[in-house]
PDB file of N, CA and C in Angstrom:
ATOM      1  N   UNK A   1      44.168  30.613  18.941  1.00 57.00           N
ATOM      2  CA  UNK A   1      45.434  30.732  18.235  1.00 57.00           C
ATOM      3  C   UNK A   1      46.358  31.643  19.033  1.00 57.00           C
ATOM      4  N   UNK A   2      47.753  30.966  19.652  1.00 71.00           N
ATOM      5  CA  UNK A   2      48.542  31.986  20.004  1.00 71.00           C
ATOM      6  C   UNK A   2      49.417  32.307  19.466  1.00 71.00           C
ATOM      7  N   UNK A   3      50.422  33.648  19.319  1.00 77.00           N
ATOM      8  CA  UNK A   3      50.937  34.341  18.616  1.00 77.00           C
ATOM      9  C   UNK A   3      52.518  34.757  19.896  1.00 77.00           C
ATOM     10  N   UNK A   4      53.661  34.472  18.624  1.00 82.00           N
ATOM     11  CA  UNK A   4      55.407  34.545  19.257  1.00 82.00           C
ATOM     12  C   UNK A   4      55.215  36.064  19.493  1.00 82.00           C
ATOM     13  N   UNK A   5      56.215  36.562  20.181  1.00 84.00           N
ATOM     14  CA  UNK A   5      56.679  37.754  19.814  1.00 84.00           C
ATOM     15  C   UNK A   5      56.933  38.214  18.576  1.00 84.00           C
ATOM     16  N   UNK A   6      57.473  37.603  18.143  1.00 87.00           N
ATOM     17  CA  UNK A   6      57.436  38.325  16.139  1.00 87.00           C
ATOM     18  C   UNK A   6      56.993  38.405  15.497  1.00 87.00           C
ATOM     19  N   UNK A   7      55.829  38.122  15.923  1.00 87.00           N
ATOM     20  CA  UNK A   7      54.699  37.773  15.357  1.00 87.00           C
ATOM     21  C   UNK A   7      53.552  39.055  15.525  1.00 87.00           C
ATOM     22  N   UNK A   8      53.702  39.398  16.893  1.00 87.00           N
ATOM     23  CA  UNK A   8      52.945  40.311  17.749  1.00 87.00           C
ATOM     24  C   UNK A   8      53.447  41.555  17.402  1.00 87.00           C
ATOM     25  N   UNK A   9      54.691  41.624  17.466  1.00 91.00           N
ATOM     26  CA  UNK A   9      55.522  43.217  16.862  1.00 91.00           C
ATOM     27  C   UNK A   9      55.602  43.209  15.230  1.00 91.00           C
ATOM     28  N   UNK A  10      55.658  42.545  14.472  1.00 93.00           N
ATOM     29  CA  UNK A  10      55.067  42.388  13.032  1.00 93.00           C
ATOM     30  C   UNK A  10      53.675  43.113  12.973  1.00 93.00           C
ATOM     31  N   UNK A  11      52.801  42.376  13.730  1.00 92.00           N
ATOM     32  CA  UNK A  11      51.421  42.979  13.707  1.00 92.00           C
ATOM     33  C   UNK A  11      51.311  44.791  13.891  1.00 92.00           C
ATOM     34  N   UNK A  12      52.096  44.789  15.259  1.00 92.00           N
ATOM     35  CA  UNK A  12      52.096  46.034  15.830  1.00 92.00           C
ATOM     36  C   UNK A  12      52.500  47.325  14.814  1.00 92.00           C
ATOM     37  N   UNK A  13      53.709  46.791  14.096  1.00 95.00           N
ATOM     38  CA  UNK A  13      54.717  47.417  13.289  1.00 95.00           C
ATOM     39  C   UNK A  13      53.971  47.812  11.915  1.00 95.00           C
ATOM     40  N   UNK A  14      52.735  47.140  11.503  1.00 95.00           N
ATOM     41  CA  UNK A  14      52.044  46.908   9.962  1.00 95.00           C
ATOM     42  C   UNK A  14      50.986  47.657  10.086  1.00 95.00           C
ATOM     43  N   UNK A  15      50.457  47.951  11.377  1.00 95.00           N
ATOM     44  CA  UNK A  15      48.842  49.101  11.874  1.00 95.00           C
ATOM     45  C   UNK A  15      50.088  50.485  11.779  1.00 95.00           C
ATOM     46  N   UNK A  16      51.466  50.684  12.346  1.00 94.00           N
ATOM     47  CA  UNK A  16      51.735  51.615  12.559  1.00 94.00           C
ATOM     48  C   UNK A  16      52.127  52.098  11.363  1.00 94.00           C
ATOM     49  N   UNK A  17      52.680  51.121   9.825  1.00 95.00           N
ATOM     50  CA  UNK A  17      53.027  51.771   8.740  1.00 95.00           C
ATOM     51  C   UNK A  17      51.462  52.236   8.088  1.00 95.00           C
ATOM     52  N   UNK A  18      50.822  51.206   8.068  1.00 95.00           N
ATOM     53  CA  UNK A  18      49.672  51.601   7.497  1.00 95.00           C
ATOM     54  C   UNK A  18      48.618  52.704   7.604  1.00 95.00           C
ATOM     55  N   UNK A  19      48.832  53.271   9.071  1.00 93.00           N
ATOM     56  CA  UNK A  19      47.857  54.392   8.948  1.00 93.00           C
ATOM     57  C   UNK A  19      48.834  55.057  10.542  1.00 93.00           C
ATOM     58  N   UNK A  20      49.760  55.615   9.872  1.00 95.00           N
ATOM     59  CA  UNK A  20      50.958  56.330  10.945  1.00 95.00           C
ATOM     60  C   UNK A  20      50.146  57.795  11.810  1.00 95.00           C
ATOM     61  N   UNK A  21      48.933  58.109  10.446  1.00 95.00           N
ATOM     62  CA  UNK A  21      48.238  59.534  10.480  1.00 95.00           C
ATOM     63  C   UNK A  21      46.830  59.610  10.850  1.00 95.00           C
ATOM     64  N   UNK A  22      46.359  60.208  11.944  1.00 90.00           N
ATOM     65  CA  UNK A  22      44.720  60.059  11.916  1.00 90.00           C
ATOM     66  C   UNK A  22      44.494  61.154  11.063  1.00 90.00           C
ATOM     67  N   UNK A  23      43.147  61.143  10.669  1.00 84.00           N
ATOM     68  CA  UNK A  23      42.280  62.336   9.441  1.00 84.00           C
ATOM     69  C   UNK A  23      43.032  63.583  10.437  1.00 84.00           C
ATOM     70  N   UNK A  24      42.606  63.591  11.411  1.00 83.00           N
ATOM     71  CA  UNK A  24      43.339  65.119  12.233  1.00 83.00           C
ATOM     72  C   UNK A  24      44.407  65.173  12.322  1.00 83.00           C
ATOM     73  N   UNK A  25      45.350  64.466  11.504  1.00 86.00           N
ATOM     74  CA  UNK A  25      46.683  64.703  10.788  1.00 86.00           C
ATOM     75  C   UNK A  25      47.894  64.958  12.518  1.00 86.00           C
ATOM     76  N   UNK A  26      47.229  64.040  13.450  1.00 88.00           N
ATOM     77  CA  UNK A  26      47.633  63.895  14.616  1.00 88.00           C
ATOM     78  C   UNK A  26      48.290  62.339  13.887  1.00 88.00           C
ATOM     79  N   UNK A  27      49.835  62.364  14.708  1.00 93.00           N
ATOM     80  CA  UNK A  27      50.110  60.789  14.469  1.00 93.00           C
ATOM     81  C   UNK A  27      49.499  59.580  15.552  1.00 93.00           C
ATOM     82  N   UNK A  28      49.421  58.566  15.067  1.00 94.00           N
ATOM     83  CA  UNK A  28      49.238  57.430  15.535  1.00 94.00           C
ATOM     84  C   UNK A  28      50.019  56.803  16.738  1.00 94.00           C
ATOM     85  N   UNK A  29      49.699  55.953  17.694  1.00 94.00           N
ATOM     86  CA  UNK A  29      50.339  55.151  18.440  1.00 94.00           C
ATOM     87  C   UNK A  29      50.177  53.777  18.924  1.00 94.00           C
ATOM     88  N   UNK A  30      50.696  52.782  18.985  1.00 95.00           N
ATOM     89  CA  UNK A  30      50.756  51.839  19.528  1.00 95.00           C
ATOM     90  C   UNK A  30      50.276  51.890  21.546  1.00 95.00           C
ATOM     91  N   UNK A  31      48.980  51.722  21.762  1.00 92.00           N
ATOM     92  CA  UNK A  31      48.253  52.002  23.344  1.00 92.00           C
ATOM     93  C   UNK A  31      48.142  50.292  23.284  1.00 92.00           C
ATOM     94  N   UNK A  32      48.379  49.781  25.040  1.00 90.00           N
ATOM     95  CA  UNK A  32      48.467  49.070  25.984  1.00 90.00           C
ATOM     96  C   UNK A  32      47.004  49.305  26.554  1.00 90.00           C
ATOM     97  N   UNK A  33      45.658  48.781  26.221  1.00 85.00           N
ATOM     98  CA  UNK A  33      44.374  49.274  27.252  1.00 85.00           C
ATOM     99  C   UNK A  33      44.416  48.019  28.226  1.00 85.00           C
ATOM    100  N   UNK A  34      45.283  46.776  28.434  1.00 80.00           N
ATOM    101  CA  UNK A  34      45.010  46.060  29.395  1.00 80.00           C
ATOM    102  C   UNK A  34      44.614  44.557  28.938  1.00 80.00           C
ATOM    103  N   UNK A  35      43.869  44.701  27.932  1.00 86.00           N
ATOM    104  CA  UNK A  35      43.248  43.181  27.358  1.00 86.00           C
ATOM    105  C   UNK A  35      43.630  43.436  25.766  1.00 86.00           C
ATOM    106  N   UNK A  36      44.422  44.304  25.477  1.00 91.00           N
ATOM    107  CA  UNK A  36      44.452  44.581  23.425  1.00 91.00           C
ATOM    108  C   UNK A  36      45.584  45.798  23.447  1.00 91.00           C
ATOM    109  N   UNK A  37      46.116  45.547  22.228  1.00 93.00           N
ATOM    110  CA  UNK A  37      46.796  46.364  22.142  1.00 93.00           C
ATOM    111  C   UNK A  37      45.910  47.487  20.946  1.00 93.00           C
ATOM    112  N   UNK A  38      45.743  48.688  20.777  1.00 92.00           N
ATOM    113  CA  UNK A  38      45.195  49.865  20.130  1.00 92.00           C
ATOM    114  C   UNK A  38      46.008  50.384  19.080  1.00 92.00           C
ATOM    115  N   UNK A  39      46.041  50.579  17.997  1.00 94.00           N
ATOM    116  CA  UNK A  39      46.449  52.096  17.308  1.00 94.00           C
ATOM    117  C   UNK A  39      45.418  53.243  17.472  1.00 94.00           C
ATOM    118  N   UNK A  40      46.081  54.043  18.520  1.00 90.00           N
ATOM    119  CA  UNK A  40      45.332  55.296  18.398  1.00 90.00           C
ATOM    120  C   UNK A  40      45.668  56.756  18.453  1.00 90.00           C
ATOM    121  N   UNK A  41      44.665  57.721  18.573  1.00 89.00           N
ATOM    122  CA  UNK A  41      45.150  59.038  17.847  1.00 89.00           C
ATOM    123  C   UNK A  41      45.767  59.648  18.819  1.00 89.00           C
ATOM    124  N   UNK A  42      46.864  60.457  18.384  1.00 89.00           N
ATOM    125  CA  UNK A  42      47.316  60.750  19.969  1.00 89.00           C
ATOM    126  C   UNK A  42      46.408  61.983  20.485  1.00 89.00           C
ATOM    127  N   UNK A  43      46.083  62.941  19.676  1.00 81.00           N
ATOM    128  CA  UNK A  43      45.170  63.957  19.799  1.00 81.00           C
ATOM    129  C   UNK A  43      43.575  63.003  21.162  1.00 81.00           C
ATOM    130  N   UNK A  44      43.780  61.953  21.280  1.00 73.00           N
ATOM    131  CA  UNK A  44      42.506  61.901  22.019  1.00 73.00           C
ATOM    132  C   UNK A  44      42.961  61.647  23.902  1.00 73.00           C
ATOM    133  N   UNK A  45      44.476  62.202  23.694  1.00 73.00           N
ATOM    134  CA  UNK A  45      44.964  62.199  25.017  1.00 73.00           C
ATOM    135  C   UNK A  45      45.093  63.992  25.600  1.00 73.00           C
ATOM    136  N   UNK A  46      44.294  64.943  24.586  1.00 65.00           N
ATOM    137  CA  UNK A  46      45.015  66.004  24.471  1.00 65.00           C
ATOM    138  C   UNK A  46      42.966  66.339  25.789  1.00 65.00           C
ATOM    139  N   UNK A  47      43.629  66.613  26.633  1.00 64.00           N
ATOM    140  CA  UNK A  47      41.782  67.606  27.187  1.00 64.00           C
ATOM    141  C   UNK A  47      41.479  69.210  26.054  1.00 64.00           C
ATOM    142  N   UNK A  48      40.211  68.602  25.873  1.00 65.00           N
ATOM    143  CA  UNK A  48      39.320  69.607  25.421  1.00 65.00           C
ATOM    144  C   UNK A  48      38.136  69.757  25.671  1.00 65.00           C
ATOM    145  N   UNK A  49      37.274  71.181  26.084  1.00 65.00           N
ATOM    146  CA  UNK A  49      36.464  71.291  26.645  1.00 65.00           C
ATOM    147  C   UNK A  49      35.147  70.830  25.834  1.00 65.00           C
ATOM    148  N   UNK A  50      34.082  70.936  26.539  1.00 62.00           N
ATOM    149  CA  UNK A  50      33.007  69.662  25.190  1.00 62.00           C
ATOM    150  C   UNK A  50      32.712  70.893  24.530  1.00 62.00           C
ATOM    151  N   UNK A  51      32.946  72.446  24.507  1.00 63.00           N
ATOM    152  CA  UNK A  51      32.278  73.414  23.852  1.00 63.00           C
ATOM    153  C   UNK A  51      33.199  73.126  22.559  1.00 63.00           C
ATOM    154  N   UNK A  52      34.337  73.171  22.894  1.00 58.00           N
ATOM    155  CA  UNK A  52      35.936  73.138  22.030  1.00 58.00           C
ATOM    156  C   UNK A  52      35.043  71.920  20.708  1.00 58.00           C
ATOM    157  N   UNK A  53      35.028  70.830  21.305  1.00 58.00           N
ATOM    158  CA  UNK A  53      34.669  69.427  20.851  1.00 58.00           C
ATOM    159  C   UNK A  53      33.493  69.919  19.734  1.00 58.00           C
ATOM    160  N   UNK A  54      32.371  70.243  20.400  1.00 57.00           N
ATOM    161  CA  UNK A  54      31.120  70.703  19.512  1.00 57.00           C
ATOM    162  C   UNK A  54      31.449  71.588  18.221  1.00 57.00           C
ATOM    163  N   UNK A  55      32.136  72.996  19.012  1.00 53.00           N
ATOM    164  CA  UNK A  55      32.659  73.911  17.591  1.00 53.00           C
ATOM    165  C   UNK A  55      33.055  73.242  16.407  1.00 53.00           C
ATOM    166  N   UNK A  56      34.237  72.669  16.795  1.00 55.00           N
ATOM    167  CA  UNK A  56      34.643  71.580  15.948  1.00 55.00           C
ATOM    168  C   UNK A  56      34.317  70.404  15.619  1.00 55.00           C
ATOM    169  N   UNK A  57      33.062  70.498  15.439  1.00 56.00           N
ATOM    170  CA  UNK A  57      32.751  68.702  15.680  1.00 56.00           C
ATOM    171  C   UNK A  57      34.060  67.188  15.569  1.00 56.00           C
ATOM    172  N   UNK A  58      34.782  67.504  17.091  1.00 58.00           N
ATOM    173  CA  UNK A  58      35.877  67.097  17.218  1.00 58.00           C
ATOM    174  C   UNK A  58      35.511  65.950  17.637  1.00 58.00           C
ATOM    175  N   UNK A  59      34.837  64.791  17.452  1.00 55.00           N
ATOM    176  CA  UNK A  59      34.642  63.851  18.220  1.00 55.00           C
ATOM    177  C   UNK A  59      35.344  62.677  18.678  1.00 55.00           C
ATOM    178  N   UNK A  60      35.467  61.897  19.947  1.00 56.00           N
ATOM    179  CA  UNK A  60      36.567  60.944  20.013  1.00 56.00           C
ATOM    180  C   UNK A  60      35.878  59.598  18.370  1.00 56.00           C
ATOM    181  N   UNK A  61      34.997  59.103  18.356  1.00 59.00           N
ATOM    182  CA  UNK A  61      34.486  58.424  17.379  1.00 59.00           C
ATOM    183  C   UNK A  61      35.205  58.689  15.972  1.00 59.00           C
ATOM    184  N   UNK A  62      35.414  59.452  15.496  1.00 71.00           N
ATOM    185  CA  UNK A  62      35.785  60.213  14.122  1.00 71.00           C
ATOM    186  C   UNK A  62      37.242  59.766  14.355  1.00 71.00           C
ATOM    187  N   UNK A  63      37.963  59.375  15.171  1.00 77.00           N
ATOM    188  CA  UNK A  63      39.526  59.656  16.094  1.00 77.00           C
ATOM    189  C   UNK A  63      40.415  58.184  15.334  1.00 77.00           C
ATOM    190  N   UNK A  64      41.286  57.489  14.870  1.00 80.00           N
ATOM    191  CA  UNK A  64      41.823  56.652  14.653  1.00 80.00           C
ATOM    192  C   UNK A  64      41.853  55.854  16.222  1.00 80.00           C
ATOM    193  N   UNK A  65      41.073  54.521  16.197  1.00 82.00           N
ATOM    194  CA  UNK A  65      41.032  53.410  17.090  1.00 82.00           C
ATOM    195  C   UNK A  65      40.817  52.373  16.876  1.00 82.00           C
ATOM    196  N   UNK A  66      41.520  51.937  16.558  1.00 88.00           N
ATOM    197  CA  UNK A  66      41.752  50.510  16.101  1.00 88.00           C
ATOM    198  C   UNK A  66      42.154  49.815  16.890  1.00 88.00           C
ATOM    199  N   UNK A  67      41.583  48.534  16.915  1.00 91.00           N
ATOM    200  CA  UNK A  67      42.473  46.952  17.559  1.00 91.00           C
ATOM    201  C   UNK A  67      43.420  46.628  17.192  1.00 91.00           C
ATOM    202  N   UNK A  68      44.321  46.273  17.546  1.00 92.00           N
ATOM    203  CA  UNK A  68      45.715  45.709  16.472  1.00 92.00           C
ATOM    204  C   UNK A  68      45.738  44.102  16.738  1.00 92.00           C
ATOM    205  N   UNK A  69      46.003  43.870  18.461  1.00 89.00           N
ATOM    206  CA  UNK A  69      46.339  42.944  18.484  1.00 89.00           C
ATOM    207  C   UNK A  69      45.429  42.687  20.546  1.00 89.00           C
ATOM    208  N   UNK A  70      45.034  41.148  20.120  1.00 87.00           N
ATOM    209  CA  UNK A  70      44.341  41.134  21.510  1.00 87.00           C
ATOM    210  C   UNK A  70      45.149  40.372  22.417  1.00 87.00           C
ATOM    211  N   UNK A  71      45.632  40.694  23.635  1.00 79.00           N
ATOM    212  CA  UNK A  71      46.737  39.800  24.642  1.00 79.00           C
ATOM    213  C   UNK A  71      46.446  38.689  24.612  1.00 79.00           C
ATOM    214  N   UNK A  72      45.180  38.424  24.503  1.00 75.00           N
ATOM    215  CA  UNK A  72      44.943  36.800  25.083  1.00 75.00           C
ATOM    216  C   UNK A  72      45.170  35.713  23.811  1.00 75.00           C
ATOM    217  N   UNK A  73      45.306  36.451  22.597  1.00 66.00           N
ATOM    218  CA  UNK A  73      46.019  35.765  21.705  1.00 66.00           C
ATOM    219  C   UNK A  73      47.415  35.732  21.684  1.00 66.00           C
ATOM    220  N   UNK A  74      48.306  36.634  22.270  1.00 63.00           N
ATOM    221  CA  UNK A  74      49.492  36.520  22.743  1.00 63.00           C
ATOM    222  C   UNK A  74      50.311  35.430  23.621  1.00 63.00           C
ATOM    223  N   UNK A  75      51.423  35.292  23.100  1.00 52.00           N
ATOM    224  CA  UNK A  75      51.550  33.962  24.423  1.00 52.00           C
ATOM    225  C   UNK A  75      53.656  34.610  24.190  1.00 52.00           C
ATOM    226  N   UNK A  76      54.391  34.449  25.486  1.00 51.00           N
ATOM    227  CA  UNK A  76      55.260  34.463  24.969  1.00 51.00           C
ATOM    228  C   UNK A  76      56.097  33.565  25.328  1.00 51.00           C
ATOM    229  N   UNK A  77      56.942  33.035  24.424  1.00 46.00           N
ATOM    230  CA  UNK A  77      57.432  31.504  24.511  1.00 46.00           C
ATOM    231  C   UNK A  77      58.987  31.930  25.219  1.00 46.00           C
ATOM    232  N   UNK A  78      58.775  30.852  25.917  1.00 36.00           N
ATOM    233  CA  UNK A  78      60.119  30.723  26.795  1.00 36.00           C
ATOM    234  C   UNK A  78      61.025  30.887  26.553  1.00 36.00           C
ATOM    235  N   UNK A  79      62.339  31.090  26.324  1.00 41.00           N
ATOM    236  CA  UNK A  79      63.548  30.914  25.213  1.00 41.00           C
ATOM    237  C   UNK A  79      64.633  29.735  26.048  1.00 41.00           C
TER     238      UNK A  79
END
C-alpha cells in the first residue's frame, strides 16, 4: 500500500498530537532513521554517562520510540 503526501504528514502530524510528551516530560519529535520515519524523545539525543543512566534508571528503552510511518510505504506522486 502506498501513501500521498497528505497522507504521510496526516500520519506524521497525529503521533505528534497524540503523545507531543515522553514520561521524561522531554518533548517529542518527528526523526528521519533512513527506512521510517520515528516519534522520538528528544532527551535520547542529550549524552549521558552510563553512571548518570544507572542512578537514574534512565534508560533509552523506557524513552518514547515509536514508528510512525515506514518510507517504503511512501510514494510521492508527481504533480
Amino acid at each position: 500500500m502506498f501513501i500521498d503526501n497528505a497522507a504521510a504528514l496526516e500520519r506524521i502530524e497525529l503521533a505528534e498530537h497524540d503523545t507531543p510528551f515522553c514520561w521524561c516530560a522531554a518533548p517529542t519529535v518527528p526523526v528521519d532513521s533512513g527506512r521510517a520515519i520515528w516519534l522520538r524523545c528528544t532527551s535520547l539525543t542529550r549524552p549521558r554517562s552510563v553512571v548518570h543512566k544507572l542512578l537514574t534508571l534512565d534508560f533509552a528503552a523506557s524513552h518514547t520510540n515509536q514508528r510512525i510511518l515506514e518510507l517504503a510505504e511512501f510514494q510521492q506522486r508527481a504533480a
